[in-house]
Amino acid sequence: MAETVADFVVERLRQWSVGQVFAYPGDGINGLVAAFGRADNDPRFVQARHEEMAAFQAVGYAKFSGHAGICLATSGPGAIHLLNGLYDAKLDHVPVVAIVGQTARSAMGGSYQQEVDLQALYKDVASEYLVEVNVPEQLPNALDRAIRTALTQRAPTALIIPADVQDEEYTPPQHEFKHVPSSPPDLPRTTMVPPSEQLEAAAEVLNSGEKVAVLAGQGARSAVAELTEFAELTGAGVAKALLGKDVLSDELPFVTGSIGLLGTRPSWELMQGCDTLLIVGSSLPYSQFLPEFGQARAVQIDLDGRFLGLRYPTEVNLLGDARSTLRALLPLLTRKDAADWRSKIAKNVEDWWDTVSKQAMVDAKPVNPMRVVHELSARVPENAIVTADSGSTANWYARNLRMRGDMRGSLSGTLATMGCAVPYAIGAKFAHPDRPVIALAGDGAMQMNGLAELMTIARYRTLWTDQRLVVCVLHNGDLNQVTWELRALGGAPKFEESQNLPEVSYADFARGIGLGGITVDAPDQLGPAWEQALASDGPTVLDVHCDPEVPPIPPHATFDQIKATTQAVLRGDPNAWHLAKEGLKTKAQELLP
């Protein structure tokens, strides 16, 4: 049998060392599905429960592996369903390639079933590279460019292959007019270092300051040693953007933790007190959490020139990768005597972790959600990968989880979409089948799609050498983050019809499909439950009944602001007095000796 276009696509993915494709079948990709079968499922066709989850799994795989995640869906509705995950990749700068089907060429323009203008649909999300393959000779160039572009631009790309093209005999491009060949698969890499005069200008700014602060984002992940040396040389404190939470260990005394709406008090204090700022690999959107304009002289390092000078008026913008640029910059810096500044930072960090510990132990009905992550933090393996969902869960991940060792972690940082934690965790297990993975999800996200993806976990668990995948559900019966936003931002009480969730036992559901399930409804059960789940030889769902009225108070919030929120909800919130009490008890921990 002659090799078809679909056979070639599967073979080319194998040449790119693609181990799995996260996908859902449909007749618009029947040719590709059949090709996976003829190739003995190599690469592996990982069947998600929904195309959006396939895209999220590809994003999670890419975030934790550093390789391109590949997702596959049929034409029309399948391609549409991929969009949310692809936008998550676009906004978090993650390499993902979407391969989607299309109606047969002979039916195009005829309002045929499932015919959607995919070029228009994908024009924004796959703006870095989007192509429709209409003749076999377009391959392999089209597929290779999609993968190379995704890797080098850190962005989603898309390849559209009509159904009839998939079944055509593959004909390679020839050495002739209007044929485009392609080089063999490889992994493009580069290092970029700014010119010496710009490095010297940056050094002048950084040497002139006495109180240096660093904002490190995910772009600093390759420069851990260099960033640590910079901090030791300049006496700097280092705050971390949420996507960079796993860049540096939280056990380092100069690391102040997360910054922003979900950040820590010492990160806020660091930015309020500094006179010099270095931004490395971050485009944190919340400039109000950075120093006041005019307070600090600033330098930025970024691999992408589009994000230089975007969030803060930086004097010197260094276009280059973090590791190489910092290596070139370090010899130009003078060692600072910043003992007082560094001592203040360390004291603020120590006090903060003490405060967080006290806040986690505040009584609640039945369990304080902060304590869920606090108890995990004391027990999490140093090689674990932690994923977190959007919503109030992200607050506790950002503030209460201490990164250490080789831990990795991520969430939907810029799109902040619900429902990513569990599919991220599945992608992480395919990236690192030998490492334990923990997903922190709210019950809203679990009802949205997490319950279905537990079936995906059950199906593929035997492929993972370490089968520990703990899905922790913060079960509070409330779409909690939006409830708090209604109260704090809108001054409105909770509207129960929009916010309350139907009751379900997540632990029972897990046990029903062959996974472990543990229910926690008292605070003293939490520690033993985490230990049991992390010692298990298989995936486990931890169903923790939490108090929805424990407030995610921002680190810069004052008692006056809390009072204003409380007055608003007292006008009609169904649990107003309990809410007010929990808020005051939580905030009070910052002032207790």
PDB file of N, CA and C in Angstrom, residues 8 38 71 95 142 246 257 271 306 311 492:
ATOM      1  N   PHE A   8       2.520   9.910   6.226  1.00  0.00           N
ATOM      2  CA  PHE A   8       3.724  10.729   6.288  1.00  0.00           C
ATOM      3  C   PHE A   8       3.698  11.644   7.506  1.00  0.00           C
ATOM      4  N   ARG A  38      -2.060   2.180  11.587  1.00  0.00           N
ATOM      5  CA  ARG A  38      -1.066   1.495  10.749  1.00  0.00           C
ATOM      6  C   ARG A  38       0.342   1.633  11.326  1.00  0.00           C
ATOM      7  N   CYS A  71      -1.443  18.599  19.564  1.00  0.00           N
ATOM      8  CA  CYS A  71      -2.841  18.204  19.745  1.00  0.00           C
ATOM      9  C   CYS A  71      -3.498  18.050  18.387  1.00  0.00           C
ATOM     10  N   PRO A  95       5.036  26.446  23.407  1.00  0.00           N
ATOM     11  CA  PRO A  95       5.020  25.857  22.064  1.00  0.00           C
ATOM     12  C   PRO A  95       4.027  24.698  21.931  1.00  0.00           C
ATOM     13  N   ALA A 142       5.462  22.194   5.601  1.00  0.00           N
ATOM     14  CA  ALA A 142       4.422  22.814   6.420  1.00  0.00           C
ATOM     15  C   ALA A 142       4.468  22.310   7.858  1.00  0.00           C
ATOM     16  N   ASP A 246       8.310  28.629  40.206  1.00  0.00           N
ATOM     17  CA  ASP A 246       9.234  27.509  40.407  1.00  0.00           C
ATOM     18  C   ASP A 246      10.660  27.816  39.958  1.00  0.00           C
ATOM     19  N   GLY A 257       8.823  35.400  47.273  1.00  0.00           N
ATOM     20  CA  GLY A 257       7.624  34.702  46.838  1.00  0.00           C
ATOM     21  C   GLY A 257       6.925  35.395  45.690  1.00  0.00           C
ATOM     22  N   MET A 271       9.108  45.777  46.619  1.00  0.00           N
ATOM     23  CA  MET A 271       8.914  46.737  45.540  1.00  0.00           C
ATOM     24  C   MET A 271       8.652  48.145  46.065  1.00  0.00           C
ATOM     25  N   ARG A 306       9.301  42.492  21.995  1.00  0.00           N
ATOM     26  CA  ARG A 306       7.958  43.066  22.076  1.00  0.00           C
ATOM     27  C   ARG A 306       7.535  43.349  23.509  1.00  0.00           C
ATOM     28  N   ARG A 311       5.923  47.188  30.886  1.00  0.00           N
ATOM     29  CA  ARG A 311       5.206  47.306  32.157  1.00  0.00           C
ATOM     30  C   ARG A 311       5.755  48.391  33.083  1.00  0.00           C
ATOM     31  N   ALA A 492     -21.046  43.926  46.197  1.00  0.00           N
ATOM     32  CA  ALA A 492     -22.331  43.240  46.150  1.00  0.00           C
ATOM     33  C   ALA A 492     -22.258  41.953  46.958  1.00  0.00           C
TER      34      ALA A 492
END
